[in-house]
Amino acid sequence: MTSSSSTAPASNFLRTIIEQDLANGAYAGKRWSGRPGPASVQQQGGLDAARIRTRFPPEPNGYLHIGHAKSICLNFGLARDFQGACHLRFDDTNPEKEDDEYVNAIIDTVKWLGFTWESQDESNLYYASDYFDYMYGFAQALIRSGNAYVDEQTADQMRATRGTLTEKGTNSPWRDRPAEESLALLQEMRDGKHPDGSLVLRAKIDMASPNMNLRDPALYRIRHAHHHRTGNKWCIYPMYTWAHPVEDALEGITHSVCTLEFEDQRPFYDWILNKLADLGELARPLPHQYEFARLNLSYVVTSKRKLLELVREGYVNGWDDPRLPTLAGLRRRGYTPESIRLFCERLGVSKADSRIDYSVLEQALRDDLDPKADRRVAVLDPLKLVVTNYPEGQSELCHAPRNPHNPEAGQREFPFSRELWIERDDFREDPPKKYFRLFPGNMVRLKYGYVVKCTGCVKNDDGEITEVHVEYLPDTKSGTPGADAVKVKGAITWVSAAHAVQAEIRLYDRLFADPHPDAGDKNFLDALNPDSFQAVQGWIEPGTHADPDSCWQFERLGYFVADRIDSTREKPVINRAVTLKDSWI
Ligand code: ATP
Ligand code: MG
């Protein structure tokens, strides 16, 4: 595990549990053969060198989002901090929606976040679909031991006989059929002799259980569907709640961490594992499931279905659109792996559901970039400034720190000349109260340059201001003895028109204008922010190489990154990652 963090990780209830388990030697005798497998395989292995095993188990049916980052940082972080291993497992048991495109994107993203599933001689990258043969064998073992049966009821009948929270369910007429019959029918299901939905393999637990999840839950259903890895080999697929504990146990997972909505499934998780261990199929010690609160972030949607709709219907430009809360989108927007890990650390881990404000994510990015991003000047809404008493064709260098927090990074230099670009908003013909920037008669400092006095402006026939005129005070250059002789209240940024580099600057804002776009029965599409994207032609400080992924703080404006797909040195394309201050409060 590579992610380095300067401070000791904050404690949480999972760390406490793991510390206790390690102190009690709960997993001290666990064997690991170096690969996933049932008891017969693991018993051939030596003692597991990994003190704990966790896993991150995405379903490859979409791109990872910021909520997944919480789970990734948690699971990989626990393994790292307790000298364990964290597996990346593709939970690909649901053929229709899964695809290799997603597998590859997920691998890229977890690596980008700074985590690895490789430790010493082990690569813990797994696919649940590799366990289908084991699962089938385990299902047969459950039938033989009287713990499962093939049900012929229709889906409607099963729903009707399941009971309710206040009423018991009723047993299926097929519940007590001989094991031989169920075994033969399961084989026929597998052989493709039955249509989708006609037969189901169910666990035989208790139709009167107060926990609805224990009322003979389904294990296998028939799906004549092509799978992205196993092709047409299977036409029965395991239910998630049956597959998941089995996957964990085959991989020797010790702490299986999932989100709170699976809490009610834990008894079934334990039932499955204990039955299979009693039958000698799975090795003990068995994995345990623990639940934590998922991340709910304001101003975004994270449901894969909704993200897919935004992408498919063209509300955004692909899965890595910088406005999306996908990790690919955040990356393109300018988020660093460090900022996302910092955000996840700040979230902590708890069992109480809460909603985190989007500004917490933005602040993590500022806090990460502030000490390390080089400063630059850029002008996004350019207005020409003419220094009328500065000779035409002349220029001189001005100096500015690369990063004020880090004097050792040294200085950057850029030219001053007669014609400059400034922000249109830095000039007002009729200034409001407390406006300290340029207006006729006022003096400001051109940051890192001279104090100038505004002498007027030029307008076109439509009355738009096309030029602002100033005179500079030659003895006031920043860094010279005369710099402080003239006191001014405002300082504005600028770039030399003849030297600045033109760039397309993409100004992104929140995709949704509503903090809870999909709360209640709201249609999240109604909450789209119409002003979430704007591209402008701006000017950036000369010498700024917009190689993909380079990032800077543009003074007064925010943190910006060269777009990793579209930017080149010749044609810079730059994204605004985050403004300097929260503009949404
Ligand atoms: P969706 O419901 O949108 O399809 P999912 O939870 O089913 O998402 P998976 O690919 O199954 O997506 O998730 C992989 C892992 O990430 C799971 O262990 C899940 O608990 C975790 N996870 C998903 N969303 C969040 C979230 N918002 N906060 C924390 N963990 C999450
Ligand atoms: Mg899921």
XYZ file of C-alpha atoms and ligand atoms in Angstrom:
617
model
C 0.000 0.000 0.000
C 1.585 3.227 -1.019
C -0.522 6.132 0.113
C 1.550 8.081 2.558
C -0.027 10.304 5.081
C 1.869 12.576 7.372
C -0.347 12.211 10.418
C -1.360 9.092 12.287
C -4.741 7.847 11.075
C -7.671 8.856 13.234
C -9.161 6.003 15.161
C -12.597 4.684 14.347
C -14.793 1.776 15.365
C -13.323 -0.500 12.679
C -9.761 0.140 13.823
C -10.821 -0.656 17.363
C -12.366 -3.950 16.254
C -9.266 -4.892 14.281
C -6.958 -4.020 17.157
C -9.009 -6.270 19.422
C -9.060 -9.087 16.878
C -5.304 -8.906 16.524
C -4.797 -8.777 20.291
C -7.024 -11.850 20.695
C -5.320 -13.715 17.881
C -8.672 -14.116 16.159
C -6.974 -14.800 12.826
C -3.662 -16.090 14.084
C -4.224 -19.606 12.793
C -5.559 -18.598 9.398
C -3.997 -20.379 6.464
C -3.554 -18.943 3.006
C -2.388 -20.927 0.036
C -1.561 -17.825 -1.995
C -4.753 -17.929 -4.000
C -8.502 -17.922 -3.367
C -10.061 -21.280 -2.749
C -12.168 -23.496 -0.497
C -10.970 -25.263 2.645
C -9.222 -27.990 0.638
C -7.028 -25.357 -1.038
C -6.369 -23.101 1.958
C -5.398 -26.006 4.215
C -2.421 -26.626 1.949
C -1.103 -23.136 2.659
C 1.055 -21.842 5.486
C 0.010 -19.257 8.038
C -1.191 -16.135 6.296
C 1.512 -13.452 6.344
C -1.150 -10.768 5.939
C -2.433 -9.926 9.416
C -5.816 -8.910 8.052
C -7.448 -9.074 4.630
C -9.946 -6.530 3.395
C -11.369 -6.014 -0.054
C -12.841 -3.369 -2.301
C -15.492 -5.127 -4.384
C -16.893 -2.895 -7.145
C -19.375 -4.157 -9.632
C -17.941 -3.303 -13.084
C -21.146 -1.666 -14.270
C -20.078 1.963 -14.150
C -17.302 4.345 -13.238
C -16.153 4.837 -9.671
C -17.377 7.933 -7.902
C -16.431 9.920 -4.820
C -18.493 7.573 -2.625
C -16.362 4.650 -3.767
C -13.272 6.640 -2.808
C -14.442 6.516 0.792
C -14.624 2.732 0.628
C -11.283 2.457 -1.230
C -9.430 4.674 1.242
C -11.002 2.805 4.132
C -10.292 -0.733 2.941
C -6.841 -0.144 1.477
C -5.993 2.146 4.376
C -6.870 -0.493 6.994
C -4.803 -3.115 5.203
C -1.847 -0.739 4.949
C -1.982 0.329 8.576
C -2.345 -3.193 9.987
C 0.190 -4.940 7.735
C -2.526 -6.661 5.815
C -3.605 -7.015 2.235
C -6.514 -5.423 0.422
C -7.959 -7.222 -2.572
C -9.454 -5.520 -5.578
C -12.312 -7.800 -6.514
C -14.654 -7.318 -9.408
C -18.048 -8.391 -8.240
C -19.136 -9.426 -11.697
C -22.035 -11.738 -10.945
C -24.661 -9.735 -12.806
C -23.933 -10.197 -16.517
C -26.263 -7.730 -18.217
C -24.713 -4.446 -17.164
C -21.067 -5.339 -16.816
C -18.303 -4.530 -19.222
C -14.504 -4.630 -19.630
C -14.495 -0.882 -20.240
C -15.552 -0.450 -16.622
C -13.050 -3.025 -15.368
C -10.173 -1.110 -16.951
C -11.410 2.270 -15.761
C -11.738 0.962 -12.190
C -8.215 -0.487 -12.210
C -6.832 2.838 -13.467
C -8.712 4.829 -10.883
C -7.711 2.762 -7.842
C -4.076 2.982 -8.950
C -4.391 6.700 -9.523
C -5.734 7.124 -5.997
C -2.420 5.675 -4.854
C -3.332 2.163 -3.786
C -2.141 -1.229 -4.875
C -3.386 -4.776 -4.509
C 0.089 -6.161 -5.090
C 2.223 -6.997 -2.079
C 5.522 -8.815 -2.323
C 4.859 -11.848 -4.486
C 1.097 -11.560 -4.414
C -1.299 -9.843 -6.781
C -4.723 -9.681 -5.186
C -6.785 -8.737 -8.210
C -9.759 -11.062 -8.466
C -12.990 -11.639 -10.326
C -16.033 -13.133 -8.652
C -16.839 -14.851 -11.941
C -13.732 -17.001 -11.432
C -15.535 -18.557 -8.479
C -18.648 -19.716 -10.336
C -17.536 -23.364 -10.259
C -16.961 -23.223 -6.520
C -20.314 -21.571 -5.974
C -22.046 -24.250 -7.967
C -20.365 -26.973 -5.919
C -21.318 -25.224 -2.688
C -24.925 -24.981 -3.844
C -24.946 -28.733 -4.433
C -23.504 -29.272 -0.954
C -26.241 -27.115 0.551
C -28.915 -29.124 -1.273
C -27.438 -32.453 -0.206
C -27.342 -31.367 3.400
C -30.960 -30.240 3.336
C -30.186 -26.522 3.316
C -31.426 -25.542 -0.146
C -34.098 -26.508 -2.654
C -35.232 -25.687 -6.157
C -38.494 -23.768 -6.097
C -40.948 -23.827 -9.001
C -43.196 -21.036 -7.794
C -43.495 -17.999 -10.018
C -41.962 -14.717 -8.906
C -45.449 -13.465 -8.018
C -46.199 -16.522 -5.931
C -42.921 -16.167 -4.089
C -43.641 -12.551 -3.351
C -47.114 -13.423 -2.113
C -45.876 -16.198 0.189
C -43.025 -14.213 1.644
C -45.215 -12.540 4.240
C -44.685 -9.039 5.571
C -42.908 -7.390 8.455
C -45.860 -8.277 10.678
C -46.917 -11.569 9.088
C -45.031 -14.795 8.715
C -44.400 -16.204 5.274
C -45.649 -19.604 4.142
C -43.583 -22.521 3.005
C -43.283 -23.286 -0.668
C -44.904 -26.570 -1.775
C -41.453 -27.493 -3.166
C -39.594 -26.832 0.049
C -39.419 -30.432 1.206
C -38.812 -32.096 -2.128
C -36.074 -34.735 -2.043
C -32.499 -33.483 -2.413
C -32.061 -35.703 -5.485
C -34.830 -33.829 -7.262
C -33.345 -30.420 -6.458
C -29.899 -31.573 -7.533
C -31.256 -32.789 -10.874
C -33.216 -29.579 -11.410
C -30.212 -27.397 -10.551
C -28.246 -29.340 -13.146
C -31.015 -28.731 -15.692
C -31.032 -25.029 -14.817
C -27.318 -24.921 -15.453
C -27.691 -26.896 -18.687
C -30.038 -24.273 -20.086
C -33.152 -26.467 -20.088
C -35.359 -23.852 -18.444
C -36.304 -20.300 -19.362
C -35.385 -17.227 -17.299
C -37.358 -16.926 -14.104
C -38.927 -20.402 -14.211
C -36.883 -21.976 -11.386
C -34.956 -20.603 -8.459
C -32.593 -22.236 -6.005
C -33.458 -21.078 -2.488
C -31.780 -21.472 0.868
C -33.944 -23.390 3.325
C -33.868 -21.259 6.463
C -37.076 -20.030 8.054
C -40.184 -18.597 6.387
C -41.276 -17.272 9.789
C -38.083 -15.387 10.580
C -38.626 -11.820 11.765
C -35.744 -10.922 9.452
C -37.300 -11.039 5.972
C -33.862 -11.714 4.502
C -33.873 -15.144 6.128
C -37.187 -16.251 4.597
C -35.616 -18.712 2.198
C -33.634 -16.201 0.131
C -32.783 -17.007 -3.469
C -29.290 -18.309 -4.246
C -29.382 -18.875 -8.005
C -31.600 -17.513 -10.718
C -31.706 -18.357 -14.411
C -30.378 -15.656 -16.763
C -29.634 -16.564 -20.347
C -27.172 -13.740 -20.745
C -23.682 -13.229 -22.099
C -21.097 -12.475 -19.438
C -18.135 -10.190 -20.183
C -15.683 -12.828 -18.941
C -17.358 -16.225 -18.882
C -19.194 -15.717 -22.168
C -22.081 -18.175 -22.516
C -20.700 -20.799 -20.159
C -23.320 -20.049 -17.527
C -27.005 -19.353 -17.694
C -27.508 -19.357 -13.945
C -26.028 -16.547 -11.890
C -25.679 -16.283 -8.110
C -27.588 -13.633 -6.194
C -25.379 -10.942 -4.723
C -26.203 -11.872 -1.119
C -25.147 -15.455 -1.719
C -22.139 -14.712 -3.860
C -20.654 -12.070 -1.611
C -19.966 -14.083 1.561
C -18.638 -16.922 -0.558
C -16.261 -14.580 -2.417
C -15.031 -13.150 0.879
C -14.421 -16.588 2.358
C -12.656 -17.984 -0.714
C -10.284 -15.017 -0.575
C -9.583 -15.406 3.126
C -11.003 -11.966 3.893
C -11.060 -11.215 7.616
C -12.950 -7.905 7.759
C -15.585 -7.428 5.105
C -16.619 -3.794 5.242
C -19.784 -2.681 3.499
C -22.344 0.101 3.698
C -25.171 0.201 6.239
C -27.930 -1.018 3.966
C -26.424 -4.506 4.204
C -26.765 -4.650 7.976
C -29.957 -6.726 7.738
C -28.154 -9.138 5.450
C -25.492 -9.949 7.992
C -27.423 -12.893 9.538
C -27.686 -14.471 6.092
C -23.997 -13.772 5.451
C -23.155 -15.627 8.664
C -25.664 -18.417 7.974
C -24.132 -19.179 4.582
C -20.568 -19.150 5.819
C -21.223 -21.280 8.888
C -23.183 -23.862 6.917
C -20.424 -24.166 4.337
C -17.713 -24.300 6.989
C -19.650 -26.990 8.894
C -19.883 -28.921 5.643
C -16.104 -28.690 5.313
C -16.282 -26.578 2.166
C -14.888 -23.351 3.630
C -11.938 -22.816 5.923
C -12.260 -21.173 9.319
C -11.728 -18.557 10.684
C -14.530 -17.035 8.638
C -14.835 -13.441 7.467
C -17.000 -10.999 9.409
C -19.126 -8.299 7.900
C -19.054 -4.763 9.326
C -21.138 -1.846 8.152
C -20.348 1.863 7.938
C -22.271 4.910 6.722
C -21.989 5.614 3.029
C -20.902 9.004 1.801
C -23.737 11.308 0.806
C -22.435 14.491 -0.759
C -24.543 17.569 -1.448
C -24.913 18.967 -4.971
C -24.188 15.632 -6.673
C -25.860 12.353 -7.534
C -23.840 9.159 -7.158
C -26.318 6.498 -8.172
C -24.784 4.677 -11.117
C -28.122 4.651 -12.887
C -28.371 8.438 -12.692
C -24.747 8.971 -13.674
C -25.306 6.698 -16.666
C -28.348 8.723 -17.656
C -26.370 11.983 -17.484
C -23.690 10.468 -19.722
C -25.939 8.602 -22.178
C -28.383 11.449 -22.658
C -25.593 13.967 -23.211
C -26.185 16.209 -20.203
C -22.439 15.931 -19.682
C -19.561 15.008 -21.995
C -18.671 11.471 -20.973
C -17.799 9.728 -17.727
C -14.823 12.021 -17.162
C -16.752 15.245 -17.572
C -15.122 17.567 -15.018
C -18.503 18.349 -13.451
C -19.253 14.736 -12.526
C -18.513 13.268 -9.094
C -16.891 10.304 -10.817
C -13.246 9.942 -9.885
C -12.378 10.182 -13.589
C -14.285 13.472 -13.727
C -12.740 14.835 -10.537
C -9.308 13.897 -11.844
C -9.882 15.728 -15.084
C -11.269 18.692 -13.181
C -7.971 18.974 -11.325
C -8.490 16.977 -8.140
C -5.325 15.261 -6.961
C -5.239 11.804 -5.360
C -3.877 13.488 -2.231
C -6.849 15.834 -2.037
C -9.321 12.970 -2.294
C -7.484 10.951 0.333
C -7.413 14.025 2.568
C -11.152 14.465 2.069
C -11.796 10.822 2.991
C -9.605 11.139 6.091
C -11.572 14.185 7.172
C -14.860 12.321 6.684
C -13.872 9.679 9.190
C -15.792 6.430 9.472
C -18.979 6.077 11.413
C -22.227 4.180 11.580
C -24.398 7.291 11.455
C -25.730 8.461 8.125
C -24.985 12.068 7.297
C -24.702 14.385 4.350
C -21.425 16.107 3.661
C -21.395 19.519 2.078
C -19.645 19.733 -1.277
C -17.515 22.599 0.051
C -15.677 20.081 2.278
C -14.412 18.359 -0.860
C -13.408 21.671 -2.428
C -11.579 22.760 0.713
C -9.562 19.526 0.697
C -8.354 20.386 -2.798
C -7.379 23.932 -1.808
C -5.571 22.640 1.257
C -3.650 20.132 -0.815
C -2.726 22.530 -3.615
C -1.988 25.694 -1.647
C 1.467 24.613 -0.456
C 2.468 22.965 -3.706
C 0.900 24.743 -6.667
C 3.044 27.274 -8.511
C 1.508 30.712 -8.747
C 0.766 32.288 -12.097
C -1.155 35.237 -13.400
C -4.020 34.831 -15.810
C -6.701 37.107 -17.162
C -9.995 35.433 -17.953
C -12.102 38.386 -19.102
C -9.519 40.575 -20.817
C -9.643 44.346 -21.135
C -6.742 46.256 -22.693
C -4.762 48.557 -20.388
C -2.488 51.083 -22.077
C 0.340 52.649 -20.067
C 0.473 55.848 -22.084
C 3.746 57.148 -20.654
C 5.635 53.851 -21.197
C 7.626 53.727 -24.442
C 6.280 51.597 -27.260
C 8.366 48.527 -28.026
C 10.056 48.572 -24.612
C 9.704 45.889 -21.933
C 11.300 44.938 -18.631
C 11.059 41.976 -16.274
C 9.055 41.805 -13.088
C 9.592 39.216 -10.361
C 7.139 37.234 -8.285
C 7.410 34.261 -5.947
C 6.666 30.842 -7.350
C 4.975 29.930 -4.118
C 4.819 32.327 -1.176
C 4.752 29.377 1.277
C 7.984 28.070 -0.110
C 10.684 30.713 -0.638
C 13.084 28.000 -1.760
C 11.019 27.489 -4.891
C 12.445 30.828 -5.993
C 11.083 33.508 -8.284
C 9.430 33.599 -11.614
C 9.799 36.502 -14.018
C 7.558 37.943 -16.686
C 7.645 41.087 -18.809
C 5.946 44.421 -18.261
C 5.236 46.552 -21.323
C 3.067 49.372 -22.610
C -0.016 47.262 -23.374
C -1.375 44.855 -20.825
C -4.431 42.700 -20.285
C -6.379 43.190 -17.075
C -9.698 41.762 -15.860
C -12.650 43.739 -17.168
C -14.035 43.798 -13.656
C -10.942 45.629 -12.379
C -12.048 48.875 -14.017
C -15.223 50.874 -13.341
C -16.104 54.168 -14.883
C -18.462 54.853 -11.982
C -17.151 52.874 -9.060
C -19.423 51.733 -6.250
C -18.440 52.546 -2.656
C -15.370 50.743 -1.377
C -14.178 49.922 -4.871
C -10.401 50.263 -4.687
C -9.406 49.137 -8.150
C -9.158 51.204 -11.335
C -11.419 54.177 -12.007
C -10.600 57.560 -13.462
C -8.291 59.480 -11.144
C -7.535 56.471 -8.872
C -4.179 54.808 -8.333
C -3.578 51.058 -7.980
C -0.582 48.811 -7.973
C -0.089 46.512 -10.936
C 0.945 43.536 -8.823
C 4.727 42.888 -9.013
C 5.014 46.004 -11.235
C 4.333 49.714 -10.879
C 1.782 51.965 -9.306
C -0.370 53.462 -12.066
C -2.868 56.302 -12.144
C -6.001 55.975 -14.263
C -6.446 58.770 -16.776
C -9.559 57.565 -18.600
C -10.919 55.010 -21.023
C -11.811 54.549 -24.688
C -15.202 53.269 -25.891
C -16.458 51.895 -29.195
C -19.590 53.044 -31.012
C -21.733 50.733 -28.864
C -20.466 52.398 -25.709
C -18.393 49.396 -24.648
C -15.108 50.106 -22.978
C -12.280 48.889 -25.220
C -9.242 50.389 -23.496
C -8.309 51.832 -20.154
C -5.544 54.410 -20.013
C -3.089 54.856 -17.169
C 0.230 56.555 -16.459
C 2.844 54.718 -14.444
C 4.955 56.180 -11.641
C 8.493 55.172 -12.609
C 9.957 55.022 -9.081
C 7.355 52.636 -7.641
C 8.347 49.272 -9.050
C 7.804 46.379 -6.642
C 11.019 45.211 -5.066
C 12.765 48.596 -5.461
C 13.384 51.113 -2.643
C 10.673 53.423 -3.950
C 7.989 50.751 -3.953
C 6.361 51.875 -0.717
C 6.638 55.604 -1.291
C 3.163 55.783 -2.769
C 0.399 54.079 -0.794
C -2.513 52.588 -2.749
C -5.486 50.565 -1.604
C -5.844 48.190 -4.525
C -3.605 45.797 -6.423
C -4.642 44.153 -9.666
C -3.184 41.355 -11.764
C -2.175 41.755 -15.388
C -0.241 40.139 -18.219
C 1.710 41.808 -20.999
C -0.409 41.708 -24.140
C 2.533 41.127 -26.453
C 3.931 38.271 -24.384
C 0.978 36.479 -22.792
C -0.097 33.044 -23.990
C -3.648 32.648 -25.178
C -5.588 29.775 -23.642
C -9.030 28.274 -23.659
C -10.162 28.380 -20.076
C -13.021 26.141 -19.021
C -14.935 27.478 -16.086
C -16.795 24.699 -14.352
C -19.280 25.113 -11.614
C -21.536 22.704 -9.747
C -23.572 20.469 -12.007
C -26.667 20.851 -9.838
C -28.069 24.035 -8.389
C -29.986 22.142 -5.685
C -28.042 20.743 -2.732
C -30.201 17.618 -2.752
C -30.940 17.010 -6.432
C -32.468 13.561 -5.973
C -34.049 13.836 -2.545
C -37.610 12.581 -2.099
C -39.434 12.220 -5.387
C -37.545 15.031 -7.141
C -36.407 14.514 -10.695
C -32.680 15.171 -10.497
C -32.647 16.471 -14.082
C -34.792 19.432 -13.013
C -32.005 20.553 -10.704
C -29.278 20.814 -13.359
C -27.387 24.097 -13.042
C -27.673 25.827 -16.464
C -24.451 27.751 -15.784
C -22.259 24.807 -14.859
C -19.967 25.278 -17.856
C -18.523 28.216 -19.736
C -15.435 28.346 -21.975
C -13.572 31.646 -22.352
C -10.485 32.775 -24.244
C -8.087 34.134 -21.678
C -4.430 35.089 -21.395
C -1.930 33.399 -19.164
C 1.485 34.352 -17.916
C 4.219 33.777 -20.503
C 6.292 30.695 -19.837
C 3.332 28.730 -18.473
C 3.571 25.320 -20.124
C 0.140 23.799 -20.189
C 1.306 20.205 -20.333
C -1.546 17.875 -19.412
C -2.061 17.636 -15.647
C 0.153 20.616 -14.732
C -1.627 22.740 -12.201
C -1.262 26.239 -10.781
C -2.900 28.767 -8.623
C -3.899 31.655 -10.845
C -3.594 34.557 -8.445
C -6.917 35.924 -7.201
C -8.822 33.380 -9.328
C -8.374 29.852 -8.044
C -6.657 26.588 -8.846
C -6.429 25.538 -12.471
C -5.183 22.447 -14.259
C -4.222 21.832 -17.881
C -6.870 19.519 -19.292
C -5.389 16.036 -19.407
C -7.067 15.182 -22.694
C -7.238 18.387 -24.719
C -4.348 20.611 -23.628
C -1.052 21.032 -25.505
C 1.713 23.627 -25.120
C 0.726 25.136 -28.444
C -2.999 25.180 -27.653
C -3.482 25.282 -23.916
C -6.829 24.169 -22.540
C -7.166 24.854 -18.867
C -9.842 23.824 -16.372
C -10.767 25.732 -13.284
C -10.601 23.101 -10.561
C -11.837 25.269 -7.717
C -12.118 28.949 -6.917
C -9.982 30.453 -4.161
C -12.943 30.936 -1.881
C -16.252 29.179 -1.569
C -18.623 31.151 -3.761
C -21.688 29.167 -2.667
C -22.047 30.476 0.861
P -24.778 1.904 -6.985
O -25.790 1.616 -5.915
O -24.773 3.317 -7.460
O -24.788 0.914 -8.102
P -22.936 0.373 -5.520
O -22.795 0.650 -4.083
O -23.786 -0.777 -5.882
O -23.380 1.697 -6.257
P -20.541 -1.069 -6.076
O -19.715 -1.086 -7.290
O -21.276 -2.301 -5.725
O -21.538 0.170 -6.206
O -19.701 -0.572 -4.823
C -18.433 -1.064 -4.500
C -18.140 -0.737 -3.076
O -18.179 0.671 -2.873
C -19.151 -1.345 -2.139
O -18.458 -2.019 -1.112
C -19.934 -0.190 -1.613
O -20.280 -0.384 -0.279
C -18.965 0.981 -1.750
N -19.692 2.219 -1.978
C -20.506 2.524 -3.012
N -21.045 3.749 -2.874
C -20.553 4.249 -1.713
C -20.728 5.478 -0.986
N -21.538 6.444 -1.440
N -20.050 5.634 0.165
C -19.237 4.676 0.624
N -19.026 3.505 0.007
C -19.672 3.277 -1.144
Mg -23.584 -2.783 -5.813
